[in-house]
Amino acid sequence: MFEVTWNRYAESSFSFILAKWTTKEAEGFFELVEKSVIALSKNPFLGRKINDNNHALVISKQTTIYYRVFEKHQYIELLVFWPNLRNPDHLLKYL
């Protein structure tokens, strides 16, 4: 299994999403993220490859996790939780 780490953008974007939702919605999203992270640790190439090391995994119709795989070192870095309705041009600075 691959180790999963969160960079500061992943942490802040995750917190931002949780802050905007009700407690019930936030709990459901947290569980969804937890399941997705476990799945990624078992299969790091589960998401769609977007360039050399970066991948995207849609975890809900509203949100995609962008992450980087370091295959040699057996770890994944979560880069950002991205709202799917947001302009993708702004995403490039996080990848």
Short mmCIF file of N, CA, C and O in Angstrom, two decimals:
data_model
loop_
_atom_site.label_atom_id
_atom_site.label_comp_id
_atom_site.label_asym_id
_atom_site.label_seq_id
_atom_site.Cartn_x
_atom_site.Cartn_y
_atom_site.Cartn_z
N MET A 1 0.83 -1.19 0.00
CA MET A 1 0.00 0.00 0.00
C MET A 1 0.88 1.25 0.00
O MET A 1 1.93 1.26 0.60
N PHE A 2 0.39 2.27 -0.68
CA PHE A 2 1.09 3.54 -0.75
C PHE A 2 0.70 4.40 0.45
O PHE A 2 -0.45 4.40 0.89
N GLU A 3 1.66 5.16 0.97
CA GLU A 3 1.36 6.14 2.00
C GLU A 3 0.71 7.35 1.33
O GLU A 3 1.07 7.72 0.21
N VAL A 4 -0.25 7.97 1.99
CA VAL A 4 -0.94 9.15 1.44
C VAL A 4 -0.63 10.35 2.32
O VAL A 4 -0.84 10.30 3.54
N THR A 5 -0.12 11.42 1.70
CA THR A 5 0.14 12.67 2.43
C THR A 5 -0.72 13.77 1.82
O THR A 5 -1.14 13.68 0.66
N TRP A 6 -0.98 14.79 2.61
CA TRP A 6 -1.76 15.94 2.16
C TRP A 6 -0.86 17.16 2.15
O TRP A 6 -0.22 17.46 3.15
N ASN A 7 -0.82 17.89 1.03
CA ASN A 7 -0.08 19.14 1.05
C ASN A 7 -0.97 20.25 1.61
O ASN A 7 -2.15 20.03 1.92
N ARG A 8 -0.45 21.44 1.76
CA ARG A 8 -1.22 22.52 2.41
C ARG A 8 -2.44 22.93 1.61
O ARG A 8 -3.45 23.32 2.18
N TYR A 9 -2.38 22.85 0.28
CA TYR A 9 -3.55 23.20 -0.54
C TYR A 9 -4.66 22.16 -0.39
O TYR A 9 -5.83 22.50 -0.38
N ALA A 10 -4.27 20.90 -0.29
CA ALA A 10 -5.28 19.85 -0.07
C ALA A 10 -5.96 20.06 1.28
O ALA A 10 -7.19 19.98 1.38
N GLU A 11 -5.17 20.35 2.30
CA GLU A 11 -5.75 20.58 3.62
C GLU A 11 -6.68 21.79 3.64
O GLU A 11 -7.78 21.73 4.17
N SER A 12 -6.23 22.91 3.04
CA SER A 12 -7.05 24.12 3.08
C SER A 12 -8.29 24.00 2.20
O SER A 12 -9.37 24.47 2.58
N SER A 13 -8.19 23.35 1.05
CA SER A 13 -9.36 23.20 0.19
C SER A 13 -10.37 22.25 0.81
O SER A 13 -11.59 22.45 0.71
N PHE A 14 -9.89 21.21 1.51
CA PHE A 14 -10.76 20.28 2.21
C PHE A 14 -11.50 21.02 3.33
O PHE A 14 -12.72 20.90 3.47
N SER A 15 -10.78 21.79 4.11
CA SER A 15 -11.39 22.55 5.21
C SER A 15 -12.40 23.56 4.69
O SER A 15 -13.46 23.77 5.29
N PHE A 16 -12.08 24.20 3.57
CA PHE A 16 -12.98 25.18 2.97
C PHE A 16 -14.30 24.53 2.57
O PHE A 16 -15.38 25.06 2.83
N ILE A 17 -14.22 23.37 1.97
CA ILE A 17 -15.43 22.64 1.56
C ILE A 17 -16.26 22.27 2.78
O ILE A 17 -17.48 22.48 2.80
N LEU A 18 -15.62 21.72 3.79
CA LEU A 18 -16.34 21.31 5.00
C LEU A 18 -17.03 22.50 5.67
O LEU A 18 -18.14 22.37 6.18
N ALA A 19 -16.40 23.65 5.65
CA ALA A 19 -16.95 24.83 6.31
C ALA A 19 -18.21 25.35 5.62
O ALA A 19 -19.04 25.99 6.25
N LYS A 20 -18.35 25.08 4.34
CA LYS A 20 -19.49 25.59 3.57
C LYS A 20 -20.73 24.71 3.69
O LYS A 20 -21.81 25.11 3.31
N TRP A 21 -20.58 23.51 4.21
CA TRP A 21 -21.69 22.56 4.22
C TRP A 21 -22.27 22.40 5.62
O TRP A 21 -21.65 22.74 6.62
N THR A 22 -23.45 21.80 5.66
CA THR A 22 -24.07 21.47 6.94
C THR A 22 -23.28 20.33 7.58
O THR A 22 -22.47 19.66 6.91
N THR A 23 -23.52 20.10 8.85
CA THR A 23 -22.82 19.02 9.56
C THR A 23 -23.06 17.68 8.88
O THR A 23 -22.13 16.89 8.68
N LYS A 24 -24.29 17.41 8.51
CA LYS A 24 -24.62 16.13 7.87
C LYS A 24 -23.90 15.98 6.52
O LYS A 24 -23.35 14.93 6.22
N GLU A 25 -23.91 17.05 5.72
CA GLU A 25 -23.22 17.01 4.42
C GLU A 25 -21.72 16.84 4.63
O GLU A 25 -21.07 16.06 3.91
N ALA A 26 -21.16 17.54 5.60
CA ALA A 26 -19.72 17.47 5.87
C ALA A 26 -19.32 16.06 6.32
O ALA A 26 -18.29 15.54 5.89
N GLU A 27 -20.15 15.45 7.17
CA GLU A 27 -19.86 14.08 7.62
C GLU A 27 -19.87 13.10 6.44
O GLU A 27 -19.01 12.23 6.34
N GLY A 28 -20.85 13.25 5.56
CA GLY A 28 -20.92 12.39 4.37
C GLY A 28 -19.72 12.59 3.47
O GLY A 28 -19.16 11.61 2.94
N PHE A 29 -19.31 13.84 3.29
CA PHE A 29 -18.14 14.14 2.45
C PHE A 29 -16.88 13.58 3.08
O PHE A 29 -16.03 13.00 2.39
N PHE A 30 -16.75 13.73 4.39
CA PHE A 30 -15.59 13.20 5.10
C PHE A 30 -15.47 11.69 4.89
O PHE A 30 -14.38 11.18 4.61
N GLU A 31 -16.58 10.98 5.01
CA GLU A 31 -16.58 9.53 4.78
C GLU A 31 -16.19 9.19 3.35
O GLU A 31 -15.45 8.24 3.10
N LEU A 32 -16.70 9.96 2.40
CA LEU A 32 -16.37 9.76 0.99
C LEU A 32 -14.88 9.96 0.74
O LEU A 32 -14.24 9.16 0.04
N VAL A 33 -14.32 11.00 1.33
CA VAL A 33 -12.89 11.26 1.19
C VAL A 33 -12.08 10.13 1.82
O VAL A 33 -11.11 9.65 1.23
N GLU A 34 -12.49 9.72 3.00
CA GLU A 34 -11.80 8.63 3.69
C GLU A 34 -11.76 7.36 2.84
O GLU A 34 -10.71 6.73 2.67
N LYS A 35 -12.90 6.99 2.27
CA LYS A 35 -12.97 5.81 1.40
C LYS A 35 -12.10 5.99 0.16
O LYS A 35 -11.43 5.05 -0.28
N SER A 36 -12.10 7.18 -0.40
CA SER A 36 -11.30 7.45 -1.60
C SER A 36 -9.82 7.36 -1.31
O SER A 36 -9.05 6.82 -2.10
N VAL A 37 -9.39 7.89 -0.17
CA VAL A 37 -7.98 7.85 0.21
C VAL A 37 -7.54 6.40 0.44
O VAL A 37 -6.45 6.00 0.00
N ILE A 38 -8.37 5.61 1.06
CA ILE A 38 -8.04 4.19 1.26
C ILE A 38 -7.93 3.48 -0.09
O ILE A 38 -6.99 2.71 -0.33
N ALA A 39 -8.86 3.77 -0.99
CA ALA A 39 -8.82 3.16 -2.33
C ALA A 39 -7.56 3.57 -3.08
O ALA A 39 -6.92 2.74 -3.74
N LEU A 40 -7.18 4.85 -2.97
CA LEU A 40 -5.97 5.32 -3.64
C LEU A 40 -4.72 4.67 -3.05
O LEU A 40 -3.78 4.36 -3.78
N SER A 41 -4.70 4.47 -1.74
CA SER A 41 -3.52 3.85 -1.13
C SER A 41 -3.33 2.42 -1.64
O SER A 41 -2.21 1.94 -1.74
N LYS A 42 -4.42 1.77 -1.99
CA LYS A 42 -4.35 0.41 -2.52
C LYS A 42 -4.11 0.38 -4.03
O LYS A 42 -3.51 -0.56 -4.55
N ASN A 43 -4.62 1.39 -4.72
CA ASN A 43 -4.47 1.46 -6.18
C ASN A 43 -4.22 2.91 -6.57
O ASN A 43 -5.14 3.64 -6.91
N PRO A 44 -2.96 3.36 -6.54
CA PRO A 44 -2.65 4.76 -6.78
C PRO A 44 -2.97 5.26 -8.20
O PRO A 44 -3.05 6.45 -8.43
N PHE A 45 -3.19 4.35 -9.11
CA PHE A 45 -3.48 4.75 -10.48
C PHE A 45 -4.97 4.63 -10.80
O PHE A 45 -5.36 4.54 -11.96
N LEU A 46 -5.77 4.69 -9.77
CA LEU A 46 -7.22 4.60 -9.89
C LEU A 46 -7.79 5.80 -10.66
O LEU A 46 -8.70 5.66 -11.46
N GLY A 47 -7.23 6.96 -10.43
CA GLY A 47 -7.72 8.18 -11.08
C GLY A 47 -7.20 8.32 -12.51
O GLY A 47 -6.30 7.60 -12.94
N ARG A 48 -7.76 9.29 -13.20
CA ARG A 48 -7.38 9.59 -14.59
C ARG A 48 -6.04 10.32 -14.59
O ARG A 48 -5.84 11.29 -13.86
N LYS A 49 -5.12 9.86 -15.41
CA LYS A 49 -3.81 10.51 -15.53
C LYS A 49 -3.97 11.81 -16.30
O LYS A 49 -4.53 11.82 -17.39
N ILE A 50 -3.45 12.91 -15.74
CA ILE A 50 -3.58 14.20 -16.42
C ILE A 50 -2.25 14.73 -16.94
O ILE A 50 -2.23 15.57 -17.84
N ASN A 51 -1.14 14.26 -16.40
CA ASN A 51 0.19 14.52 -16.95
C ASN A 51 1.16 13.52 -16.32
O ASN A 51 0.71 12.53 -15.75
N ASP A 52 2.45 13.75 -16.39
CA ASP A 52 3.44 12.75 -15.98
C ASP A 52 3.13 12.06 -14.65
O ASP A 52 3.08 10.84 -14.59
N ASN A 53 2.97 12.82 -13.59
CA ASN A 53 2.78 12.21 -12.27
C ASN A 53 1.44 12.54 -11.64
O ASN A 53 1.12 12.02 -10.58
N ASN A 54 0.69 13.44 -12.23
CA ASN A 54 -0.56 13.91 -11.62
C ASN A 54 -1.78 13.15 -12.14
O ASN A 54 -1.86 12.83 -13.32
N HIS A 55 -2.70 12.92 -11.21
CA HIS A 55 -3.92 12.19 -11.52
C HIS A 55 -5.11 12.92 -10.91
O HIS A 55 -4.95 13.74 -10.01
N ALA A 56 -6.29 12.61 -11.41
CA ALA A 56 -7.53 13.20 -10.91
C ALA A 56 -8.53 12.09 -10.64
O ALA A 56 -8.71 11.20 -11.46
N LEU A 57 -9.16 12.15 -9.47
CA LEU A 57 -10.17 11.17 -9.10
C LEU A 57 -11.43 11.92 -8.71
O LEU A 57 -11.43 12.69 -7.74
N VAL A 58 -12.49 11.73 -9.49
CA VAL A 58 -13.77 12.33 -9.18
C VAL A 58 -14.36 11.57 -8.00
O VAL A 58 -14.56 10.36 -8.08
N ILE A 59 -14.61 12.29 -6.90
CA ILE A 59 -15.15 11.60 -5.72
C ILE A 59 -16.62 11.91 -5.50
O ILE A 59 -17.28 11.23 -4.73
N SER A 60 -17.12 12.94 -6.18
CA SER A 60 -18.55 13.26 -6.16
C SER A 60 -18.82 14.13 -7.38
O SER A 60 -17.89 14.58 -8.03
N LYS A 61 -20.09 14.38 -7.65
CA LYS A 61 -20.37 15.22 -8.82
C LYS A 61 -19.89 16.64 -8.60
O LYS A 61 -19.68 17.38 -9.55
N GLN A 62 -19.62 17.01 -7.34
CA GLN A 62 -19.15 18.36 -7.04
C GLN A 62 -17.64 18.48 -6.91
O GLN A 62 -17.10 19.57 -7.04
N THR A 63 -16.94 17.38 -6.63
CA THR A 63 -15.53 17.49 -6.21
C THR A 63 -14.64 16.43 -6.85
O THR A 63 -15.02 15.28 -6.96
N THR A 64 -13.43 16.87 -7.21
CA THR A 64 -12.38 16.00 -7.72
C THR A 64 -11.14 16.17 -6.87
O THR A 64 -10.79 17.30 -6.51
N ILE A 65 -10.49 15.06 -6.53
CA ILE A 65 -9.19 15.11 -5.84
C ILE A 65 -8.11 15.05 -6.92
O ILE A 65 -8.11 14.16 -7.77
N TYR A 66 -7.19 16.00 -6.86
CA TYR A 66 -6.00 15.95 -7.71
C TYR A 66 -4.84 15.50 -6.83
O TYR A 66 -4.69 15.97 -5.70
N TYR A 67 -4.04 14.59 -7.36
CA TYR A 67 -2.96 14.01 -6.56
C TYR A 67 -1.78 13.63 -7.44
O TYR A 67 -1.89 13.51 -8.65
N ARG A 68 -0.64 13.47 -6.79
CA ARG A 68 0.60 13.12 -7.47
C ARG A 68 1.09 11.78 -6.92
O ARG A 68 1.06 11.57 -5.71
N VAL A 69 1.54 10.92 -7.81
CA VAL A 69 2.03 9.59 -7.41
C VAL A 69 3.56 9.58 -7.50
O VAL A 69 4.13 9.96 -8.52
N PHE A 70 4.19 9.15 -6.41
CA PHE A 70 5.63 8.95 -6.37
C PHE A 70 5.85 7.44 -6.26
O PHE A 70 5.97 6.89 -5.16
N GLU A 71 5.84 6.81 -7.41
CA GLU A 71 5.86 5.34 -7.45
C GLU A 71 7.12 4.76 -6.82
O GLU A 71 7.06 3.79 -6.06
N LYS A 72 8.25 5.37 -7.09
CA LYS A 72 9.53 4.87 -6.57
C LYS A 72 9.53 4.86 -5.04
O LYS A 72 10.07 3.94 -4.42
N HIS A 73 8.94 5.86 -4.43
CA HIS A 73 8.94 5.99 -2.97
C HIS A 73 7.65 5.48 -2.33
O HIS A 73 7.48 5.60 -1.11
N GLN A 74 6.74 4.98 -3.17
CA GLN A 74 5.50 4.37 -2.68
C GLN A 74 4.63 5.32 -1.86
O GLN A 74 4.16 4.97 -0.79
N TYR A 75 4.48 6.57 -2.38
CA TYR A 75 3.56 7.46 -1.68
C TYR A 75 2.80 8.34 -2.67
O TYR A 75 3.20 8.52 -3.81
N ILE A 76 1.69 8.86 -2.17
CA ILE A 76 0.80 9.74 -2.93
C ILE A 76 0.69 11.04 -2.18
O ILE A 76 0.52 11.06 -0.96
N GLU A 77 0.77 12.15 -2.90
CA GLU A 77 0.56 13.46 -2.31
C GLU A 77 -0.76 14.02 -2.82
O GLU A 77 -0.91 14.21 -4.03
N LEU A 78 -1.70 14.26 -1.93
CA LEU A 78 -2.94 14.92 -2.33
C LEU A 78 -2.62 16.39 -2.54
O LEU A 78 -2.03 17.05 -1.67
N LEU A 79 -3.01 16.91 -3.71
CA LEU A 79 -2.65 18.28 -4.08
C LEU A 79 -3.76 19.27 -3.76
O LEU A 79 -3.49 20.35 -3.23
N VAL A 80 -4.99 18.93 -4.14
CA VAL A 80 -6.09 19.87 -3.94
C VAL A 80 -7.42 19.14 -4.14
O VAL A 80 -7.51 18.20 -4.92
N PHE A 81 -8.43 19.59 -3.41
CA PHE A 81 -9.81 19.16 -3.63
C PHE A 81 -10.44 20.27 -4.47
O PHE A 81 -10.51 21.42 -4.02
N TRP A 82 -10.86 19.94 -5.67
CA TRP A 82 -11.30 20.96 -6.62
C TRP A 82 -12.80 20.88 -6.88
O TRP A 82 -13.30 19.83 -7.28
N PRO A 83 -13.51 22.00 -6.69
CA PRO A 83 -14.94 22.03 -7.04
C PRO A 83 -15.10 21.92 -8.56
O PRO A 83 -14.51 22.71 -9.30
N ASN A 84 -15.85 20.95 -9.02
CA ASN A 84 -15.95 20.68 -10.45
C ASN A 84 -16.56 21.82 -11.26
O ASN A 84 -16.35 21.88 -12.47
N LEU A 85 -17.29 22.71 -10.62
CA LEU A 85 -17.89 23.84 -11.34
C LEU A 85 -16.96 25.04 -11.42
O LEU A 85 -17.25 26.00 -12.13
N ARG A 86 -15.85 24.98 -10.73
CA ARG A 86 -14.89 26.10 -10.74
C ARG A 86 -14.09 26.09 -12.04
O ARG A 86 -13.82 25.04 -12.62
N ASN A 87 -13.65 27.26 -12.46
CA ASN A 87 -12.88 27.42 -13.69
C ASN A 87 -11.59 26.57 -13.61
O ASN A 87 -10.75 26.81 -12.75
N PRO A 88 -11.42 25.62 -14.52
CA PRO A 88 -10.24 24.75 -14.48
C PRO A 88 -8.94 25.48 -14.78
O PRO A 88 -7.86 24.99 -14.45
N ASP A 89 -9.01 26.66 -15.39
CA ASP A 89 -7.78 27.43 -15.66
C ASP A 89 -7.06 27.79 -14.37
O ASP A 89 -5.83 27.89 -14.34
N HIS A 90 -7.80 27.98 -13.28
CA HIS A 90 -7.20 28.33 -11.99
C HIS A 90 -6.53 27.13 -11.32
O HIS A 90 -5.73 27.29 -10.42
N LEU A 91 -6.85 25.95 -11.78
CA LEU A 91 -6.32 24.72 -11.19
C LEU A 91 -4.83 24.57 -11.44
O LEU A 91 -4.10 24.01 -10.62
N LEU A 92 -4.34 25.07 -12.56
CA LEU A 92 -2.95 24.84 -12.98
C LEU A 92 -1.92 25.27 -11.93
O LEU A 92 -0.88 24.63 -11.80
N LYS A 93 -2.22 26.31 -11.16
CA LYS A 93 -1.23 26.76 -10.17
C LYS A 93 -1.07 25.77 -9.01
O LYS A 93 -0.11 25.85 -8.26
N TYR A 94 -1.99 24.84 -8.86
CA TYR A 94 -1.91 23.86 -7.78
C TYR A 94 -1.26 22.55 -8.21
O TYR A 94 -0.97 21.70 -7.38
N LEU A 95 -1.08 22.38 -9.51
CA LEU A 95 -0.54 21.11 -10.02
C LEU A 95 0.94 21.21 -10.36
O LEU A 95 1.50 22.13 -10.67
#
